[in-house]
Amino acid sequence: MKECFLWGGSIAAHQLEGAWQEDGKGPAIMDYATAGAYDTPREYTKTIELDKRYPSHEGIDFYHRYKEDIQLFAQMGFTSLRISIDWSRIYPRGDEQEPNQKGLQFYQNVVDELLKYRIEPIVTLYHFEMPMHLVTAYQSWLNREVVDFYLKYVKTVVTAFQGKVKYWVTFNEMNHIDPQTEASDMFTYILAGMKYSELKGNRKEILAIIGYNMTLAGVKAVKLIKDIDANNRIGCVFGLTPSYPYNCDPINVLNAFKDMDRDFYQLDAMTAGKFPLYKLKEYENLKINIGMTSEDEKFFEEGKIDFIGINYYSSSVSKYKGYEGEDETLFGGVQNPYCEQNKWGWAIDPIGLRYLLNYTYRRYGLPMIITENGLGSNDVKNADNTIHDDYRIEYVKAHLGQIKKAITEDHVDCFGYLMWGPIDLVSATTGEMKKRYGFIYVDKNDDGTGDLSRYPKDSFYWYQNVIKTNGKDL
Ligand code: BGP
């Protein structure tokens, strides 16, 4: 790998900070998401119900332990850490005039701690962390006023970190909202605080508007962040799962292409300087009005991103002609008989990552960074506090091997690898602790027990060596 390749991990505020009511933080959407499990979906409740558990309320207590955790990341040799800023710590309701200084101070402390160890912060401005008030009082991303609130928050944060943070990510995984799919409650909730099943009116139109307004907010933010400091580098992170055809029946190949293409229209909009015409035509055919104005065109022109962040966990196989089964995966397709799956049904496919890197690079020619990749597993801590997670080592090793090939043999520009959840944290989809990703084990269980102590797993030492040798020793 190049000398400057960024090695590290990726975390998100709502999945690990806890302290959900501390120092003026307001309630955010994920504070109303209960703990679920593989076969029990999380509930998104309207109020906090006393007999339910809400894992974001305590997280892994990163809010009070960030120094210890960052020290462990430094020990592994991280040169980068992707964090997210929780909007509801900065503007607790979202529509205040003035920001909450204590919230800003917390992130100043975190960033200073990272810089102390020469760890490059990559900051995500929206990782499922919308102040709940913006949903209840303004209808979330359906309302353009929320775009302005977002921009105000972005301005506050980027100005506060000028000279300290260079890499900004406008949104995490906005691509999970698309009018072509019957979206799940989960995806509309985590991105917009709304349950798909409770949407009233033309659902496709609602999803299209949410997707459009987030895209617009993204491109407007690019210009704003650049205007604050021309040295800033701004990207957007997409959760991408390549869709394979079930077989070579041309209709299956076409359907797979379409499934895959769906994840890219917002990326097209953020890189081409205009909202894609094919999508506008599609909306026209569906009689969907996204409320685009002629003034918007300028924002797309001015708001092109500098890099693409890719979250990759799994590939998918598109539903085939005549499909009638009920074995649909989380990613909307069917299982691939050529790939193993993890215990949560996610196909393990390292080659899929090489394919995706090639596909994305050929399409956009922009620098890319792997902003998430990792294996959720029910790790066991032994009596002597060791955790033997050789399966995680295998997973990361295989994926890094394919990234290496993509860089050296296929000549794609990938400037970093950030493993998801370098420390065990709350799962976004299920709310479990048991779905552990970390190189660092956290003593916390799904029933709330555990003293939150941290323990390095075997993979901790393995990754440390990978970084030390700059990827030579995998
Ligand atoms: C991504 C999200 C992360 C993270 C990851 C793993 O889509 O950006 O927030 O949670 O998926 O998913 P999970 O935690 O559900 O296993």
XYZ file of C-alpha atoms and ligand atoms in Angstrom:
490
model
C 0.000 0.000 0.000
C 1.100 3.603 -0.508
C 2.916 5.169 2.448
C -0.012 7.501 3.153
C -2.660 4.738 3.134
C -5.023 5.377 6.050
C -5.409 2.483 8.445
C -8.011 2.482 11.144
C -11.618 2.010 12.055
C -15.042 3.525 11.950
C -17.534 4.211 14.743
C -20.844 6.067 15.074
C -21.983 8.214 17.985
C -25.371 6.642 18.630
C -23.869 3.147 18.731
C -21.274 3.766 21.380
C -21.340 7.098 23.181
C -24.205 6.511 25.607
C -24.736 9.545 27.883
C -27.915 10.189 25.951
C -29.111 12.948 28.253
C -25.813 14.378 29.341
C -24.433 17.885 28.854
C -27.538 19.133 27.112
C -27.929 16.432 24.462
C -31.457 16.252 23.077
C -33.284 13.032 22.260
C -32.418 11.724 18.814
C -34.195 9.166 16.673
C -32.060 6.184 17.671
C -32.702 6.910 21.357
C -36.179 5.492 20.686
C -34.909 2.268 19.107
C -35.235 -0.719 21.414
C -32.893 -3.681 21.643
C -33.823 -6.393 19.169
C -32.201 -9.626 18.048
C -31.617 -11.627 14.880
C -35.234 -12.804 14.817
C -36.800 -9.894 16.724
C -36.771 -6.549 14.936
C -35.990 -3.433 16.934
C -39.037 -1.387 17.852
C -39.106 2.344 17.277
C -41.296 3.664 20.063
C -42.923 7.084 20.232
C -41.967 7.579 23.871
C -39.422 5.940 26.137
C -41.206 2.918 27.621
C -39.942 1.899 31.022
C -40.150 -1.853 30.443
C -38.006 -1.714 27.286
C -34.268 -1.446 26.772
C -32.783 1.293 24.573
C -29.156 0.423 23.860
C -28.104 3.904 22.731
C -28.750 5.267 26.217
C -25.606 3.696 27.575
C -23.851 2.479 24.410
C -20.442 1.334 25.573
C -20.005 4.572 27.506
C -17.505 5.989 25.019
C -18.615 9.424 26.207
C -16.713 8.881 29.431
C -14.101 6.405 28.202
C -12.980 7.914 24.898
C -9.461 8.501 26.194
C -8.972 4.864 27.081
C -10.480 3.728 23.776
C -8.461 6.097 21.626
C -5.351 5.020 23.475
C -6.148 1.425 22.472
C -6.672 2.479 18.837
C -3.321 4.253 18.967
C -1.747 1.119 20.370
C -2.964 -0.768 17.316
C -1.265 1.893 15.192
C -4.364 3.562 13.736
C -3.576 6.455 11.457
C -7.247 7.346 11.036
C -10.547 7.055 12.866
C -13.935 7.805 11.401
C -16.257 9.200 14.042
C -19.690 10.717 13.741
C -20.946 13.847 15.397
C -24.355 13.496 16.944
C -26.450 16.407 15.675
C -28.574 16.258 18.839
C -25.557 17.116 21.015
C -24.886 20.279 18.995
C -28.476 21.396 18.389
C -30.534 19.355 20.867
C -33.848 20.098 19.135
C -32.377 20.950 15.770
C -33.976 24.382 15.392
C -32.235 26.438 18.105
C -30.501 29.703 17.358
C -27.348 28.867 19.282
C -25.444 25.599 19.522
C -24.894 23.690 22.740
C -21.320 24.509 23.712
C -20.940 21.447 25.901
C -21.745 19.209 22.976
C -19.143 20.938 20.831
C -16.630 20.682 23.647
C -17.049 16.917 23.848
C -16.101 16.503 20.194
C -13.246 18.994 20.575
C -11.901 16.743 23.301
C -12.271 13.633 21.147
C -10.605 15.253 18.133
C -7.777 16.656 20.265
C -7.214 13.214 21.712
C -6.995 11.744 18.204
C -4.592 14.426 17.036
C -2.438 13.782 20.080
C -1.741 10.331 18.620
C -1.546 11.629 15.025
C -4.761 9.855 14.166
C -6.504 11.608 11.253
C -10.163 12.220 12.134
C -12.717 11.571 9.413
C -15.972 13.075 10.577
C -19.424 11.940 9.492
C -22.025 14.635 9.967
C -25.082 12.406 9.768
C -24.970 8.790 10.836
C -28.625 8.135 11.757
C -28.554 10.881 14.429
C -31.368 13.321 13.791
C -32.833 15.309 16.716
C -36.289 13.824 17.300
C -37.873 17.277 17.387
C -37.112 17.692 13.687
C -39.220 14.617 12.992
C -42.159 15.459 15.216
C -42.336 19.197 14.508
C -41.055 19.391 10.926
C -41.553 15.978 9.283
C -37.877 15.259 8.942
C -36.339 15.287 5.429
C -39.742 15.746 3.845
C -39.432 19.372 4.787
C -36.866 21.563 3.094
C -36.518 23.630 6.242
C -34.723 20.627 7.693
C -32.130 20.945 4.939
C -31.446 24.464 6.246
C -31.214 23.257 9.842
C -28.752 20.611 8.714
C -26.642 23.215 6.910
C -26.622 25.440 9.958
C -25.421 22.525 12.070
C -22.772 21.664 9.464
C -21.531 25.251 9.421
C -21.268 25.338 13.207
C -19.321 22.120 13.381
C -17.009 22.641 10.411
C -16.144 26.148 11.570
C -15.415 24.884 15.080
C -12.986 22.269 13.736
C -11.276 24.356 11.109
C -7.619 23.412 10.897
C -8.161 20.247 12.912
C -10.453 18.169 10.726
C -9.880 17.949 7.009
C -11.982 14.942 5.943
C -15.742 15.364 6.159
C -18.517 12.937 5.290
C -21.868 14.561 4.671
C -24.059 11.453 5.159
C -23.832 7.789 5.976
C -25.700 5.418 3.673
C -28.496 7.637 2.388
C -28.814 5.159 -0.490
C -30.998 2.861 1.592
C -33.971 5.029 0.743
C -35.254 4.537 -2.744
C -38.738 4.699 -4.199
C -38.213 1.643 -6.382
C -38.047 -0.637 -3.403
C -40.586 -1.383 -0.789
C -38.406 0.010 1.967
C -38.411 -1.544 5.388
C -39.408 0.295 8.550
C -35.810 -0.009 9.596
C -34.246 1.912 6.746
C -36.788 4.729 6.698
C -36.484 5.000 10.452
C -32.722 5.096 10.775
C -32.403 7.652 7.991
C -35.449 9.807 8.594
C -37.049 8.779 11.900
C -40.197 7.509 10.161
C -41.681 4.043 9.881
C -42.382 2.978 6.329
C -45.474 1.055 7.405
C -46.972 4.177 8.956
C -46.378 6.546 6.055
C -49.595 8.106 4.832
C -50.130 9.006 1.195
C -47.999 8.135 -1.818
C -45.192 6.141 -0.249
C -43.018 6.076 -3.317
C -43.223 9.831 -3.545
C -42.385 10.215 0.134
C -39.273 8.068 -0.254
C -38.272 9.943 -3.388
C -38.591 13.303 -1.627
C -36.606 12.133 1.383
C -33.893 10.764 -0.916
C -33.848 13.944 -2.970
C -33.738 16.353 -0.037
C -30.902 14.428 1.589
C -28.983 14.497 -1.692
C -29.609 18.225 -1.993
C -28.477 18.757 1.595
C -25.353 16.751 0.760
C -24.325 18.834 -2.254
C -25.125 22.105 -0.491
C -22.976 20.982 2.420
C -20.038 20.315 0.076
C -19.998 23.914 -1.085
C -20.434 25.225 2.440
C -17.587 23.123 3.815
C -15.286 24.133 0.956
C -16.158 27.795 1.471
C -15.124 27.526 5.107
C -11.766 26.044 4.163
C -10.689 25.169 0.643
C -8.375 22.496 2.073
C -11.292 20.451 3.332
C -11.921 17.146 1.581
C -15.546 16.137 1.426
C -17.077 12.804 0.666
C -20.269 10.883 1.118
C -20.505 7.310 2.390
C -22.618 4.702 0.643
C -23.579 1.247 1.858
C -23.060 -0.821 -1.267
C -23.887 -4.445 -1.954
C -23.096 -5.648 -5.460
C -26.096 -7.485 -6.911
C -25.299 -10.615 -8.864
C -27.625 -12.279 -11.345
C -28.983 -15.635 -10.206
C -27.896 -17.162 -13.537
C -27.166 -16.058 -17.103
C -30.809 -15.784 -18.152
C -30.665 -12.300 -19.702
C -33.672 -11.072 -17.755
C -31.966 -12.037 -14.508
C -28.804 -10.254 -15.607
C -30.793 -7.133 -16.412
C -32.657 -7.245 -13.116
C -29.408 -7.616 -11.211
C -27.996 -4.614 -13.026
C -31.082 -2.596 -12.108
C -30.915 -3.656 -8.483
C -27.317 -2.565 -8.306
C -27.911 0.650 -10.178
C -30.501 1.785 -7.667
C -27.822 2.393 -5.092
C -25.984 4.829 -7.308
C -28.358 7.602 -8.352
C -27.413 9.845 -5.435
C -23.751 9.231 -6.099
C -24.367 10.158 -9.739
C -25.966 13.392 -8.525
C -23.046 14.201 -6.240
C -20.379 13.634 -8.859
C -21.877 14.749 -12.185
C -22.905 18.227 -11.162
C -26.564 17.538 -11.856
C -29.385 15.352 -10.619
C -29.555 12.446 -13.076
C -32.030 12.819 -15.885
C -32.865 9.098 -15.888
C -34.093 9.434 -12.317
C -36.169 12.504 -13.111
C -37.749 10.611 -16.018
C -38.463 7.691 -13.741
C -40.225 10.023 -11.301
C -42.151 11.593 -14.154
C -43.390 8.152 -15.215
C -44.399 7.361 -11.677
C -46.110 10.772 -11.385
C -43.862 11.610 -8.486
C -43.131 15.229 -7.684
C -39.928 15.691 -5.719
C -40.257 19.459 -5.575
C -37.043 20.192 -7.447
C -36.649 23.861 -8.303
C -34.616 25.452 -11.096
C -32.491 27.073 -8.410
C -31.463 23.618 -7.237
C -29.526 22.983 -10.428
C -26.855 25.405 -9.301
C -26.372 23.540 -6.017
C -25.631 20.308 -7.844
C -23.172 22.080 -10.106
C -21.331 23.582 -7.160
C -21.433 20.640 -4.810
C -19.362 17.823 -6.272
C -17.743 15.534 -3.730
C -13.990 14.866 -3.570
C -14.053 11.232 -2.543
C -16.371 8.268 -2.133
C -16.697 6.289 1.071
C -17.744 2.664 0.670
C -19.301 0.548 3.389
C -19.046 -3.050 2.302
C -20.161 -6.110 4.211
C -21.797 -8.388 1.744
C -22.903 -9.003 -1.807
C -26.358 -10.049 -2.832
C -28.115 -12.125 -5.489
C -31.057 -10.476 -7.192
C -34.441 -12.097 -7.091
C -34.827 -14.153 -10.216
C -37.578 -14.662 -12.750
C -40.349 -16.663 -11.127
C -39.063 -16.093 -7.590
C -41.781 -16.808 -5.073
C -39.830 -17.726 -1.994
C -39.703 -15.946 1.306
C -36.011 -16.215 1.995
C -35.275 -12.604 1.193
C -32.095 -11.235 2.749
C -31.681 -7.924 4.536
C -30.261 -6.569 1.284
C -33.390 -7.435 -0.649
C -32.100 -10.410 -2.678
C -31.643 -14.136 -2.132
C -28.730 -16.079 -0.655
C -25.721 -16.961 -2.756
C -24.897 -20.698 -2.633
C -21.245 -19.919 -3.420
C -20.750 -17.757 -0.334
C -20.738 -18.585 3.326
C -22.895 -16.433 5.554
C -22.318 -14.995 8.972
C -24.752 -15.862 11.766
C -26.940 -12.922 10.819
C -27.360 -14.167 7.261
C -24.912 -11.761 5.614
C -22.985 -13.396 2.754
C -19.209 -13.285 3.141
C -17.730 -12.324 -0.216
C -14.270 -10.722 -0.331
C -14.122 -10.845 -4.135
C -17.314 -8.799 -4.169
C -15.305 -5.967 -2.659
C -12.754 -6.055 -5.472
C -15.604 -6.101 -7.965
C -17.255 -3.131 -6.254
C -14.060 -1.100 -6.074
C -13.505 -1.671 -9.790
C -17.093 -0.887 -10.670
C -17.173 2.339 -8.656
C -13.777 3.535 -9.777
C -14.471 2.942 -13.448
C -17.777 4.772 -13.081
C -16.530 7.848 -11.222
C -12.729 7.913 -11.266
C -12.694 9.451 -7.804
C -10.525 8.441 -4.844
C -12.301 5.915 -2.640
C -11.932 4.823 0.941
C -13.378 1.752 2.597
C -15.252 3.432 5.408
C -16.755 0.237 6.853
C -16.103 -3.478 6.565
C -16.133 -6.112 9.255
C -17.611 -9.266 10.705
C -20.310 -9.390 13.359
C -19.880 -12.418 15.555
C -20.862 -13.724 18.952
C -17.344 -13.747 20.435
C -16.554 -15.647 23.599
C -14.342 -14.248 26.329
C -12.458 -17.005 28.102
C -11.806 -17.210 31.831
C -8.323 -15.762 31.302
C -9.841 -12.812 29.413
C -8.535 -13.942 26.014
C -10.794 -13.855 22.963
C -9.786 -16.090 20.092
C -11.434 -14.549 17.039
C -9.522 -16.230 14.240
C -12.676 -16.041 12.039
C -12.490 -12.231 12.213
C -8.829 -12.290 11.257
C -9.741 -14.498 8.288
C -12.514 -12.143 7.239
C -10.478 -8.935 7.389
C -7.439 -10.631 5.858
C -9.452 -11.885 2.884
C -11.027 -8.482 2.281
C -7.726 -6.647 2.596
C -6.228 -9.139 0.154
C -8.852 -8.183 -2.426
C -8.342 -4.469 -1.804
C -4.644 -4.980 -2.407
C -5.381 -6.702 -5.708
C -7.788 -3.943 -6.714
C -5.086 -1.355 -6.042
C -2.079 -3.124 -7.487
C -3.577 -5.159 -10.335
C -6.661 -3.155 -11.282
C -5.221 0.288 -10.459
C -8.131 1.655 -8.515
C -7.479 4.588 -6.208
C -8.316 3.461 -2.677
C -6.666 5.536 0.017
C -7.674 3.791 3.214
C -9.306 0.966 5.106
C -11.472 1.674 8.134
C -12.727 -1.458 9.785
C -16.237 -1.165 11.190
C -16.572 -1.261 14.885
C -12.914 -1.627 15.953
C -14.366 -1.781 19.441
C -17.547 -3.778 20.194
C -20.569 -1.513 20.000
C -24.336 -1.638 19.563
C -25.526 -3.164 16.283
C -27.481 -0.677 14.182
C -29.843 -3.189 12.632
C -30.564 -5.388 15.646
C -29.561 -3.281 18.657
C -27.584 -6.200 20.059
C -24.212 -6.147 21.788
C -23.837 -9.815 20.965
C -23.185 -8.964 17.317
C -19.620 -7.983 18.033
C -17.283 -6.513 15.424
C -14.393 -5.243 17.498
C -10.690 -5.874 17.754
C -11.454 -4.839 21.329
C -13.962 -6.743 23.425
C -16.312 -4.769 25.659
C -17.742 -6.462 28.709
C -21.354 -5.600 28.102
C -24.200 -8.013 27.407
C -27.615 -7.762 25.865
C -29.339 -7.972 29.228
C -27.430 -4.867 30.313
C -24.949 -6.732 32.544
C -21.177 -6.336 32.284
C -18.737 -3.847 33.759
C -17.748 -2.258 30.413
C -14.088 -3.265 30.740
C -12.135 -3.470 27.496
C -10.010 -6.469 26.422
C -7.910 -6.879 23.262
C -8.928 -9.858 21.130
C -6.436 -11.912 19.114
C -7.367 -9.796 16.077
C -6.114 -6.702 17.918
C -2.529 -7.928 17.699
C -2.977 -9.206 14.176
C -4.279 -5.829 12.928
C -1.493 -4.064 14.809
C 1.014 -6.024 12.747
C -0.859 -5.394 9.495
C -0.632 -1.663 10.125
C 2.980 -1.859 11.243
C 3.945 -3.554 7.977
C 1.636 -1.271 5.959
C -0.328 -4.277 4.734
C 2.642 -6.395 3.682
C 1.940 -9.026 6.328
C -1.660 -10.006 6.130
C -23.765 -0.056 8.450
C -23.919 1.126 9.351
C -23.214 1.018 10.664
C -23.094 -0.380 11.217
C -22.939 -1.454 10.174
C -23.089 -2.873 10.675
O -24.797 -0.086 7.542
O -23.412 2.286 8.731
O -23.781 1.936 11.534
O -23.936 -0.657 12.220
O -23.818 -1.280 9.089
O -24.425 -3.186 10.860
P -24.951 -3.862 12.164
O -24.479 -3.010 13.284
O -26.394 -3.877 12.096
O -24.372 -5.212 12.188
